[in-house]
Coordinates of C-alpha atoms in Angstrom, one line a residue:
M247 CA 0.0 0.0 0.0
T248 CA 1.6 3.3 -1.0
E249 CA 1.4 6.4 1.1
D250 CA -1.4 7.9 -1.0
E251 CA -3.4 4.7 -0.8
F252 CA -2.9 4.7 3.0
D253 CA -4.0 8.3 3.2
A254 CA -7.1 7.6 1.3
F255 CA -7.7 4.4 3.5
Y256 CA -7.2 6.5 6.6
A257 CA -9.6 9.2 5.4
A258 CA -12.3 6.8 4.6
A259 CA -11.9 4.4 7.5
F260 CA -11.1 6.6 10.5
P261 CA -14.6 8.2 11.0
R262 CA -16.2 4.8 10.7
L263 CA -13.8 3.0 13.0
T264 CA -14.0 5.9 15.5
G265 CA -17.9 5.5 15.5
Q266 CA -17.6 1.8 16.1
L267 CA -15.0 2.2 18.9
Y268 CA -17.2 5.0 20.4
A269 CA -20.0 2.4 20.7
F270 CA -17.5 -0.1 22.2
T271 CA -15.9 2.3 24.7
G272 CA -18.6 4.9 25.3
D273 CA -16.0 7.6 25.2
H274 CA -15.4 9.5 22.0
G275 CA -12.0 10.8 22.9
E276 CA -10.9 7.3 24.0
A277 CA -12.2 5.9 20.7
Q278 CA -10.3 8.5 18.6
D279 CA -7.2 7.7 20.6
V280 CA -7.2 4.0 20.1
V281 CA -8.2 4.3 16.5
Q282 CA -5.4 6.6 15.9
E283 CA -2.9 4.4 17.7
A284 CA -4.0 1.5 15.6
F285 CA -3.5 3.5 12.4
V286 CA 0.1 4.3 13.7
R287 CA 0.8 0.6 14.0
A288 CA -0.8 0.0 10.7
W289 CA 1.3 2.6 9.1
D290 CA 4.5 0.7 10.2
R291 CA 3.2 -2.5 8.6
R292 CA 1.5 -1.0 5.5
R293 CA 3.9 -2.5 2.9
D294 CA 3.9 -6.1 4.4
F295 CA 0.3 -7.1 4.6
L296 CA -2.4 -4.2 4.5
A297 CA -2.7 -4.3 0.6
D298 CA -3.3 -8.2 0.6
G299 CA -5.9 -8.6 3.5
A300 CA -8.6 -6.7 5.2
P301 CA -6.8 -3.6 6.6
E302 CA -10.0 -2.1 8.1
A303 CA -10.6 -5.3 10.1
W304 CA -7.0 -5.4 11.1
V305 CA -7.1 -1.8 12.4
R306 CA -10.4 -2.4 14.2
T307 CA -9.1 -5.4 15.9
V308 CA -6.0 -3.6 17.1
A309 CA -8.1 -0.6 18.3
M310 CA -10.4 -2.8 20.3
R311 CA -7.5 -4.7 21.9
L312 CA -5.9 -1.3 22.8
A313 CA -9.2 -0.1 24.2
V314 CA -9.5 -3.3 26.3
S315 CA -5.9 -3.0 27.4
R316 CA -6.5 0.6 28.7
W317 CA -9.7 -0.5 30.3
R318 CA -7.9 -3.2 32.2
R319 CA -5.1 -0.9 33.2
A320 CA -7.6 1.7 34.5
R321 CA -9.4 -1.1 36.4
R322 CA -6.2 -2.3 38.1
W323 CA -5.4 1.3 39.0
L324 CA -8.9 1.8 40.5
E325 CA -8.5 -1.4 42.5
L326 CA -5.2 -0.2 43.8
V327 CA -6.7 3.2 44.7
R328 CA -9.6 1.6 46.5
R329 CA -7.3 -0.7 48.6
T330 CA -5.0 2.0 49.6
P331 CA -6.4 4.3 52.2
P332 CA -5.9 8.0 51.9
P333 CA -3.0 9.5 53.9
E334 CA -3.8 10.9 57.3
S335 CA -2.7 14.3 56.0
T336 CA -1.9 15.4 52.6
P337 CA 1.8 16.5 52.2
G338 CA 2.4 19.9 50.7
P339 CA 4.1 20.5 47.4
E340 CA 7.5 20.8 49.1
S341 CA 7.3 17.2 50.3
Q342 CA 6.2 16.0 46.9
H343 CA 9.1 17.8 45.2
A344 CA 11.4 16.2 47.7
H345 CA 10.0 12.7 46.8
L346 CA 10.5 13.3 43.1
A347 CA 14.0 14.6 43.7
D348 CA 14.8 11.3 45.7
L349 CA 13.2 9.3 42.9
V350 CA 15.3 11.0 40.2
A351 CA 18.5 10.8 42.2
A352 CA 17.9 7.1 42.8
L353 CA 17.1 6.4 39.2
R354 CA 20.4 8.1 38.2
R355 CA 22.3 5.6 40.3
L356 CA 20.7 2.5 38.4
P357 CA 22.4 1.1 35.3
E358 CA 21.2 2.7 32.1
A359 CA 19.3 -0.3 30.8
Q360 CA 17.4 -0.7 34.0
R361 CA 16.6 3.0 34.3
L362 CA 15.4 3.2 30.7
A363 CA 13.2 0.1 31.2
L364 CA 11.7 1.6 34.4
V365 CA 11.0 4.9 32.8
L366 CA 9.4 3.6 29.7
H367 CA 7.3 1.1 31.6
H368 CA 6.2 3.1 34.6
L369 CA 6.4 6.7 33.5
C370 CA 5.7 6.5 29.8
D371 CA 3.0 3.7 30.4
L372 CA 4.4 1.3 27.8
S373 CA 3.8 -2.5 28.0
V374 CA 6.7 -4.9 28.5
E375 CA 6.3 -5.8 24.9
E376 CA 6.4 -2.2 23.8
V377 CA 9.6 -1.5 25.9
A378 CA 11.2 -4.5 24.3
S379 CA 10.4 -3.1 20.9
E380 CA 11.6 0.3 21.8
T381 CA 14.8 -0.8 23.2
G382 CA 15.5 -3.7 20.9
A383 CA 15.8 -6.1 23.9
P384 CA 14.0 -9.5 24.2
V385 CA 10.8 -9.5 26.3
G386 CA 12.6 -11.6 29.0
T387 CA 15.4 -9.2 29.2
V388 CA 13.1 -6.3 29.7
K389 CA 11.3 -8.2 32.5
A390 CA 14.6 -9.0 34.2
R391 CA 15.7 -5.4 33.9
L392 CA 12.3 -4.2 35.4
S393 CA 12.6 -6.6 38.3
R394 CA 16.2 -5.9 39.1
G395 CA 15.6 -2.1 38.6
R396 CA 12.6 -2.1 41.0
S397 CA 14.5 -4.1 43.5
A398 CA 17.5 -1.7 43.3
L399 CA 15.1 1.3 43.4
A400 CA 13.4 0.0 46.4
R401 CA 16.8 -0.4 48.2
E402 CA 17.9 3.1 47.2
L403 CA 14.6 4.6 48.4
G404 CA 14.1 2.7 51.6
S405 CA 11.5 0.5 53.1
E406 CA 8.5 2.6 52.2
Y407 CA 8.7 1.4 48.5
A408 CA 9.4 -2.2 49.3
E409 CA 5.6 -3.0 49.0
F410 CA 5.6 -1.4 45.5
E411 CA 8.5 -3.7 44.4
E412 CA 6.8 -6.8 45.5
R413 CA 3.4 -5.9 43.9
E414 CA 5.1 -4.9 40.6
D415 CA 7.2 -8.1 40.5
D416 CA 4.0 -10.2 40.6
R417 CA 2.4 -8.1 37.7
V418 CA 5.4 -8.3 35.3
R419 CA 5.8 -12.1 35.4

């Protein structure tokens, strides 16, 4: 599929797919986001298979999977928030800034590969597979870097982060 053909395909299919995903997600902005992300992934593969098969079905499938993944991530976050009681008092901005400075300093002491994996996975919200693709490392290597990095980070930051390390280790495996 050439760039011009892809542009025409995008122009014709984007509104239709967005409508379908809106019906699936109930959120127009979310539907636009996942369809757009699916088209970005399709663009990377356009020469390999989109001209041969059913490109709109492929984009729709990817968009639906992205929507489900986002929903699951949001549900896990909500479950975590519900299980974690609010603090007795809310720390001021100075305290939050100090925690951020501690985190950045601790990250700087980690090996670059672990630091990159942690930042991409936890701060950029990429999946383990996406981190592997981004860094060119096998998925197993990324999992090991995340596990070792979280352990080292917990040691650097102290006991208050040990619970996070254990919980995250279970999730990545």
